[in-house]
mmCIF file of C-alpha atoms and ligand atoms in Angstrom:
data_model
loop_
_atom_site.group_PDB
_atom_site.id
_atom_site.type_symbol
_atom_site.label_atom_id
_atom_site.label_comp_id
_atom_site.label_asym_id
_atom_site.label_seq_id
_atom_site.Cartn_x
_atom_site.Cartn_y
_atom_site.Cartn_z
ATOM 1 C CA MET A 1 2.145 -12.510 -12.688
ATOM 2 C CA ALA A 2 4.353 -14.160 -15.341
ATOM 3 C CA PRO A 3 5.173 -13.947 -18.870
ATOM 4 C CA VAL A 4 4.380 -9.883 -18.742
ATOM 5 C CA PRO A 5 5.495 -7.575 -21.008
ATOM 6 C CA PRO A 6 9.685 -6.042 -20.050
ATOM 7 C CA VAL A 7 8.856 -2.651 -22.865
ATOM 8 C CA MET A 8 10.953 0.200 -23.703
ATOM 9 C CA VAL A 9 9.880 3.378 -22.265
ATOM 10 C CA SER A 10 10.815 6.897 -23.531
ATOM 11 C CA CYS A 11 10.549 9.774 -21.684
ATOM 12 C CA GLY A 12 11.748 13.211 -22.607
ATOM 13 C CA THR A 13 12.559 15.155 -25.482
ATOM 14 C CA THR A 14 14.421 14.183 -28.338
ATOM 15 C CA GLU A 15 17.892 16.750 -27.391
ATOM 16 C CA LYS A 16 17.831 14.691 -23.811
ATOM 17 C CA ALA A 17 15.706 11.195 -23.685
ATOM 18 C CA ASN A 18 16.404 8.407 -21.843
ATOM 19 C CA ILE A 19 14.565 5.218 -21.677
ATOM 20 C CA ILE A 20 13.262 2.862 -18.917
ATOM 21 C CA THR A 21 12.856 -0.331 -19.722
ATOM 22 C CA VAL A 22 9.268 -1.303 -17.388
ATOM 23 C CA ALA A 23 7.771 -4.727 -16.790
ATOM 24 C CA TRP A 24 5.196 -3.732 -14.628
ATOM 25 C CA THR A 25 2.625 -1.438 -17.602
ATOM 26 C CA GLY A 26 -0.165 -2.595 -19.230
ATOM 27 C CA ILE A 27 -3.696 -2.321 -21.267
ATOM 28 C CA THR A 28 -6.622 -0.910 -18.714
ATOM 29 C CA ASN A 29 -9.424 -0.214 -21.333
ATOM 30 C CA THR A 30 -10.071 0.663 -25.274
ATOM 31 C CA VAL A 31 -12.150 3.119 -24.997
ATOM 32 C CA PRO A 32 -10.673 5.583 -24.559
ATOM 33 C CA PRO A 33 -7.842 2.954 -24.884
ATOM 34 C CA LYS A 34 -5.602 3.645 -21.258
ATOM 35 C CA THR A 35 -2.703 1.735 -20.145
ATOM 36 C CA TYR A 36 -0.045 2.376 -17.202
ATOM 37 C CA ILE A 37 3.255 2.566 -16.122
ATOM 38 C CA SER A 38 4.950 1.950 -12.456
ATOM 39 C CA VAL A 39 7.581 3.385 -11.795
ATOM 40 C CA ARG A 40 9.123 4.157 -8.515
ATOM 41 C CA PRO A 41 9.991 7.660 -7.772
ATOM 42 C CA SER A 42 13.695 7.500 -7.135
ATOM 43 C CA ARG A 43 14.254 6.206 -11.502
ATOM 44 C CA TYR A 44 15.387 9.336 -12.952
ATOM 45 C CA SER A 45 12.275 8.812 -15.671
ATOM 46 C CA TYR A 46 10.031 9.241 -12.729
ATOM 47 C CA ASP A 47 10.622 13.220 -12.462
ATOM 48 C CA ILE A 48 10.755 13.615 -16.183
ATOM 49 C CA ILE A 49 6.966 11.707 -16.897
ATOM 50 C CA LYS A 50 5.175 13.163 -14.215
ATOM 51 C CA ASN A 51 6.336 16.567 -15.229
ATOM 52 C CA SER A 52 6.420 16.170 -18.663
ATOM 53 C CA GLY A 53 3.149 14.652 -18.392
ATOM 54 C CA GLU A 54 4.371 11.776 -21.633
ATOM 55 C CA PHE A 55 5.898 9.271 -22.102
ATOM 56 C CA VAL A 56 6.315 6.228 -24.551
ATOM 57 C CA ILE A 57 5.572 2.644 -24.145
ATOM 58 C CA ASN A 58 8.083 1.181 -27.110
ATOM 59 C CA LEU A 59 7.373 -2.846 -27.189
ATOM 60 C CA THR A 60 11.350 -5.036 -26.976
ATOM 61 C CA THR A 61 11.502 -7.592 -29.590
ATOM 62 C CA SER A 62 14.037 -10.214 -29.007
ATOM 63 C CA ALA A 63 16.542 -8.782 -31.071
ATOM 64 C CA LEU A 64 16.585 -6.134 -28.520
ATOM 65 C CA ILE A 65 16.418 -7.456 -25.413
ATOM 66 C CA LYS A 66 20.015 -7.021 -24.131
ATOM 67 C CA LYS A 67 18.918 -3.236 -24.703
ATOM 68 C CA ALA A 68 16.464 -3.118 -22.820
ATOM 69 C CA ASP A 69 18.507 -5.056 -20.486
ATOM 70 C CA TYR A 70 21.161 -2.302 -20.115
ATOM 71 C CA CYS A 71 18.044 0.050 -20.083
ATOM 72 C CA GLY A 72 16.752 -0.985 -17.096
ATOM 73 C CA VAL A 73 19.498 -1.556 -14.601
ATOM 74 C CA TYR A 74 21.791 1.596 -16.303
ATOM 75 C CA THR A 75 20.678 4.680 -15.090
ATOM 76 C CA GLY A 76 19.422 8.086 -17.408
ATOM 77 C CA ALA A 77 21.055 10.354 -15.056
ATOM 78 C CA LYS A 78 24.777 9.018 -16.153
ATOM 79 C CA VAL A 79 24.406 7.327 -19.258
ATOM 80 C CA ASP A 80 22.926 8.261 -22.466
ATOM 81 C CA LYS A 81 20.930 5.299 -22.989
ATOM 82 C CA PHE A 82 20.069 5.803 -27.252
ATOM 83 C CA ALA A 83 23.787 6.822 -27.455
ATOM 84 C CA LYS A 84 24.794 3.656 -25.456
ATOM 85 C CA CYS A 85 22.378 0.848 -27.104
ATOM 86 C CA GLY A 86 23.422 2.557 -30.403
ATOM 87 C CA LEU A 87 19.268 3.697 -30.875
ATOM 88 C CA THR A 88 17.242 5.666 -33.127
ATOM 89 C CA LYS A 89 14.988 8.632 -31.843
ATOM 90 C CA GLU A 90 12.096 9.045 -33.647
ATOM 91 C CA ALA A 91 9.508 12.490 -33.897
ATOM 92 C CA ALA A 92 6.167 10.980 -32.039
ATOM 93 C CA SER A 93 3.318 12.251 -33.654
ATOM 94 C CA GLU A 94 1.381 13.650 -31.034
ATOM 95 C CA VAL A 95 4.065 13.572 -27.486
ATOM 96 C CA SER A 96 7.180 15.420 -27.327
ATOM 97 C CA CYS A 97 9.649 12.767 -26.602
ATOM 98 C CA PRO A 98 10.906 10.234 -28.975
ATOM 99 C CA LEU A 99 10.010 6.495 -30.185
ATOM 100 C CA ILE A 100 12.395 4.171 -30.431
ATOM 101 C CA ALA A 101 12.761 3.462 -34.163
ATOM 102 C CA GLU A 102 14.296 0.204 -34.099
ATOM 103 C CA SER A 103 10.793 -1.293 -31.592
ATOM 104 C CA PRO A 104 8.061 -2.045 -34.301
ATOM 105 C CA LEU A 105 5.629 -0.744 -32.562
ATOM 106 C CA SER A 106 5.845 2.055 -30.166
ATOM 107 C CA LEU A 107 2.200 3.760 -28.121
ATOM 108 C CA GLU A 108 2.044 7.447 -27.250
ATOM 109 C CA CYS A 109 0.447 8.149 -24.229
ATOM 110 C CA ARG A 110 -0.286 11.259 -22.341
ATOM 111 C CA VAL A 111 -0.480 10.251 -18.166
ATOM 112 C CA THR A 112 -3.952 11.261 -16.985
ATOM 113 C CA ASP A 113 -3.337 10.207 -12.633
ATOM 114 C CA ILE A 114 -0.995 9.824 -11.247
ATOM 115 C CA ILE A 115 -1.844 7.398 -8.258
ATOM 116 C CA GLU A 116 0.773 6.683 -5.332
ATOM 117 C CA LEU A 117 0.566 3.155 -4.780
ATOM 118 C CA GLY A 118 3.667 2.006 -1.635
ATOM 119 C CA SER A 119 7.383 1.322 -3.909
ATOM 120 C CA HIS A 120 5.233 2.500 -7.304
ATOM 121 C CA ASP A 121 3.149 5.323 -8.818
ATOM 122 C CA MET A 122 1.061 4.059 -10.915
ATOM 123 C CA PHE A 123 1.110 6.378 -14.516
ATOM 124 C CA MET A 124 -1.742 5.981 -16.272
ATOM 125 C CA ALA A 125 -2.194 7.722 -18.917
ATOM 126 C CA ASP A 126 -4.035 7.860 -22.677
ATOM 127 C CA ILE A 127 -2.759 5.675 -25.431
ATOM 128 C CA VAL A 128 -2.918 9.486 -28.051
ATOM 129 C CA ALA A 129 -1.286 6.961 -31.010
ATOM 130 C CA VAL A 130 0.164 3.864 -32.135
ATOM 131 C CA ASP A 131 3.089 3.695 -34.920
ATOM 132 C CA VAL A 132 3.455 0.569 -36.261
ATOM 133 C CA ASP A 133 6.100 -1.135 -38.404
ATOM 134 C CA ASP A 134 4.486 -1.894 -42.145
ATOM 135 C CA ALA A 135 6.313 -5.127 -41.937
ATOM 136 C CA LEU A 136 3.288 -6.078 -39.363
ATOM 137 C CA VAL A 137 1.008 -5.009 -41.133
ATOM 138 C CA ASP A 138 -0.692 -6.910 -44.123
ATOM 139 C CA LYS A 139 -2.036 -4.884 -47.355
ATOM 140 C CA ASN A 140 -5.784 -6.155 -45.288
ATOM 141 C CA GLY A 141 -4.998 -3.618 -42.845
ATOM 142 C CA LYS A 142 -4.341 -6.726 -40.739
ATOM 143 C CA LEU A 143 -1.450 -6.156 -37.571
ATOM 144 C CA HIS A 144 1.211 -9.927 -37.362
ATOM 145 C CA LEU A 145 2.701 -9.533 -34.512
ATOM 146 C CA GLU A 146 3.848 -12.837 -33.935
ATOM 147 C CA ARG A 147 6.180 -10.901 -36.741
ATOM 148 C CA ALA A 148 7.853 -9.108 -34.523
ATOM 149 C CA SER A 149 9.591 -11.829 -33.065
ATOM 150 C CA LEU A 150 8.397 -10.489 -29.079
ATOM 151 C CA ALA A 151 10.283 -10.642 -25.802
ATOM 152 C CA ALA A 152 8.684 -11.676 -22.722
ATOM 153 C CA PHE A 153 9.908 -11.180 -19.473
ATOM 154 C CA ALA A 154 9.167 -13.879 -16.259
ATOM 155 C CA HIS A 155 10.784 -14.597 -12.738
ATOM 156 C CA GLY A 156 13.425 -12.723 -13.773
ATOM 157 C CA GLU A 157 14.412 -13.815 -17.328
ATOM 158 C CA TYR A 158 13.772 -13.214 -20.904
ATOM 159 C CA PHE A 159 11.567 -15.341 -23.400
ATOM 160 C CA GLU A 160 11.258 -15.410 -27.032
ATOM 161 C CA LEU A 161 6.931 -15.556 -27.752
ATOM 162 C CA GLY A 162 7.293 -18.949 -29.743
ATOM 163 C CA ARG A 163 4.441 -21.363 -31.371
ATOM 164 C CA LYS A 164 1.402 -19.927 -31.782
ATOM 165 C CA ILE A 165 -1.593 -22.237 -29.873
ATOM 166 C CA GLY A 166 -4.332 -21.164 -30.507
ATOM 167 C CA TYR A 167 -6.677 -17.512 -30.972
ATOM 168 C CA PHE A 168 -9.211 -15.393 -29.310
ATOM 169 C CA GLY A 169 -12.205 -17.338 -29.106
ATOM 170 C CA PHE A 170 -11.218 -20.354 -30.710
ATOM 171 C CA SER A 171 -12.658 -21.869 -27.883
ATOM 172 C CA ALA A 172 -16.329 -20.848 -28.816
ATOM 173 C CA ASP A 173 -15.662 -21.190 -32.705
ATOM 174 C CA LYS A 174 -17.339 -25.129 -33.788
ATOM 175 C CA LYS A 175 -16.462 -24.719 -36.942
ATOM 176 C CA ARG A 176 -12.608 -24.900 -36.462
ATOM 177 C CA LYS A 177 -13.449 -26.975 -32.995
ATOM 178 C CA ASN A 178 -14.967 -30.072 -34.882
ATOM 179 C CA PRO A 179 -14.464 -30.262 -38.438
ATOM 180 C CA THR A 180 -16.129 -32.996 -39.003
ATOM 181 C CA GLN A 181 -19.323 -31.800 -37.277
ATOM 182 C CA LYS A 182 -20.630 -30.525 -41.325
ATOM 183 C CA ALA A 183 -19.459 -33.947 -42.901
ATOM 184 C CA LYS A 184 -21.945 -35.907 -39.993
ATOM 185 C CA LYS A 185 -24.555 -33.835 -40.700
HETATM 186 C C1 LIG B 1 13.433 -6.133 -16.888
HETATM 187 C C2 LIG B 1 13.269 -4.998 -16.296
HETATM 188 C C3 LIG B 1 11.741 -4.521 -16.178
HETATM 189 C C4 LIG B 1 11.974 -4.029 -14.665
HETATM 190 N N1 LIG B 1 10.556 -3.435 -14.727
HETATM 191 C C5 LIG B 1 10.030 -1.572 -13.346
HETATM 192 C C6 LIG B 1 9.416 -1.111 -13.454
HETATM 193 O O1 LIG B 1 8.308 -2.077 -14.424
HETATM 194 N N2 LIG B 1 9.428 0.276 -12.291
HETATM 195 C C7 LIG B 1 10.713 0.638 -12.500
HETATM 196 O O2 LIG B 1 10.077 1.571 -11.593
HETATM 197 N N3 LIG B 1 11.799 0.559 -12.640
HETATM 198 C C8 LIG B 1 11.369 -1.100 -13.271
HETATM 199 N N4 LIG B 1 12.641 -1.242 -13.003
HETATM 200 C C9 LIG B 1 13.975 -0.963 -13.280
HETATM 201 C C10 LIG B 1 14.273 0.397 -14.537
HETATM 202 O O3 LIG B 1 14.545 -0.077 -15.325
HETATM 203 C C11 LIG B 1 16.505 0.869 -13.817
HETATM 204 O O4 LIG B 1 15.903 1.185 -12.477
HETATM 205 C C12 LIG B 1 16.461 1.451 -14.753
HETATM 206 O O5 LIG B 1 18.031 1.410 -14.382
HETATM 207 C C13 LIG B 1 15.622 3.248 -14.834
HETATM 208 O O6 LIG B 1 16.667 3.455 -15.177
HETATM 209 P P1 LIG B 1 16.693 5.325 -14.961
HETATM 210 O O7 LIG B 1 17.263 5.230 -13.604
HETATM 211 O O8 LIG B 1 17.165 6.160 -15.663
HETATM 212 O O9 LIG B 1 15.162 5.518 -15.083
HETATM 213 C C14 LIG B 1 13.000 -3.246 -14.540
HETATM 214 C C15 LIG B 1 14.461 -3.202 -14.602
HETATM 215 C C16 LIG B 1 14.406 -5.015 -15.681
HETATM 216 C C17 LIG B 1 15.437 -5.690 -16.278
#
């Protein structure tokens, strides 16, 4: 499966917070909004998330990608990743673990189910709040994620999202698909 999002998942408390980079994640339901992360039980973050029942998914930008990689190779059992990466903890509105202030969009999540899959356990969660940088929202309330330089992970390498090549439903939009149609009538 590629590309996948290399998100930075924050967990723990403001006093003792950790970050784990996760690529096995996605949206699973619209109403109620649900997501998941799959985490190996051997990760330091695993028990923190299991015991608190909370985590925050922070989207990664090209500017953050080196820090995201760092959070994916070093363990919070030995290093304070917030301090080492110079990342800022920001209070969340619904959960007790902090957001990463430098991330443009954060999803506050509360675990509803833990599914043991084999190598990884899947934390199914309700998305209980979404925090977005003001700079990404226009005066009509439309979210412009294309301004965020989001990062993608594909087969062991990181990429920055590039040129726009379409939009949702553009294949069915006759007016845009065939702009000369109107003139022909
Ligand atoms: C791009 C990338 C994606 C990763 N995805 C996952 C994942 O989906 N699940 C997982 O358990 N570990 C994943 N890892 C590995 C953990 O992030 C890594 O083992 C990390 O050091 C664990 O941190 P912790 O011990 O502080 O919890 C990924 C690492 C990278 C670099």
